[in-house]
XYZ file of C-alpha atoms in Angstrom:
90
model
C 0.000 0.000 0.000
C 1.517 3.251 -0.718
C 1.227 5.293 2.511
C 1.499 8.979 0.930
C -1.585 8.185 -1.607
C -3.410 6.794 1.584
C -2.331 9.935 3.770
C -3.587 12.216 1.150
C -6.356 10.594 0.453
C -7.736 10.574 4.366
C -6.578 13.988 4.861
C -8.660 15.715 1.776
C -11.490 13.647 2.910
C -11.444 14.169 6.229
C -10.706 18.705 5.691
C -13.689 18.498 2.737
C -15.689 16.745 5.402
C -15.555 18.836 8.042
C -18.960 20.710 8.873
C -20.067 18.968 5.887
C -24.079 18.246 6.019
C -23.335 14.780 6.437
C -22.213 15.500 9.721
C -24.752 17.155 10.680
C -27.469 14.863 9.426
C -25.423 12.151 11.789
C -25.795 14.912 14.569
C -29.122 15.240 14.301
C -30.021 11.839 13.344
C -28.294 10.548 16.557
C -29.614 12.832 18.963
C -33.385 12.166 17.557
C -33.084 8.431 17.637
C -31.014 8.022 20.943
C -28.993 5.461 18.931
C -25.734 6.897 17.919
C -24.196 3.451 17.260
C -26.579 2.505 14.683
C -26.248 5.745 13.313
C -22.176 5.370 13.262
C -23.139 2.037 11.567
C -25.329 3.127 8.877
C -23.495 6.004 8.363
C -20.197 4.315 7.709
C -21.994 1.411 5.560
C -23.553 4.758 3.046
C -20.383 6.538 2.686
C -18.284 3.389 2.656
C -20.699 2.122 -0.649
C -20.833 6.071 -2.307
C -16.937 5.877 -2.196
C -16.435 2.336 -3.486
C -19.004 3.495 -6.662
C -17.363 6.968 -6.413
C -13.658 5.112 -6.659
C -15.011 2.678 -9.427
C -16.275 5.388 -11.789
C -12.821 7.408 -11.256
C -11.186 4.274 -12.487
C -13.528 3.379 -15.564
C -13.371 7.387 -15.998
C -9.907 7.456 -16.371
C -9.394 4.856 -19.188
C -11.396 7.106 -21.153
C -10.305 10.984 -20.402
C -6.828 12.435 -18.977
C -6.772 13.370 -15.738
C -5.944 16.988 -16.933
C -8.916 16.999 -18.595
C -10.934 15.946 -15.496
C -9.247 18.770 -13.601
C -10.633 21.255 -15.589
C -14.330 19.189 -16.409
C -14.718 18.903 -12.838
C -13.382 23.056 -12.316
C -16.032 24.151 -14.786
C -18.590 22.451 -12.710
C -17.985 24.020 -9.423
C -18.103 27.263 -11.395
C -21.442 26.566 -12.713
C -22.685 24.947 -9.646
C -21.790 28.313 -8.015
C -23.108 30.766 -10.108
C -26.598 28.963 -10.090
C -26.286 28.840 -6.263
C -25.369 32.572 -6.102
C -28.774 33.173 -8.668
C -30.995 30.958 -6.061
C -31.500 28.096 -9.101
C -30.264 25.665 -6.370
């Protein structure tokens, strides 16, 4: 296993994550139920299977189109995402 891919990986996940609604959809979910460890569970089991599709697609993705031209794909989208968010679309 290559440690610095691993390191980087957890790191940018764990910084994006941060605050991230997920978290506070566990917060809230948790509090509500009175069961945080089924929570933990279920929340681990849905973000474990949207990164195992997430990682799968970047693979089958990357056969097809350069990783440069994901970079800038995937920039264009935040841009767009953005400006509909600052014009209320979304």
């Amino acid at each position: 296993m290559d440690l610095k891919v691993f390191m980087a990986a957890f790191g940018i996940i764990f910084l994006a994550e941060l605050g991230d609604k997920t978290q506070l959809a566990n917060l809230m979910m948790s509090a509500k139920t009175k069961s945080p460890w089924i929570v933990f569970l279920a929340s681990v089991l849905a973000f474990s299977l949207l990164t195992l599709i997430t990682v799968f697609l970047g693979e089958v993705i990357s056969k097809y189109v350069s990783p440069h031209r994901v970079k800038y794909v995937a920039a264009f989208l935040f841009i767009v995402v953005g400006i509909l968010m600052l014009a209320g679309k979304i």
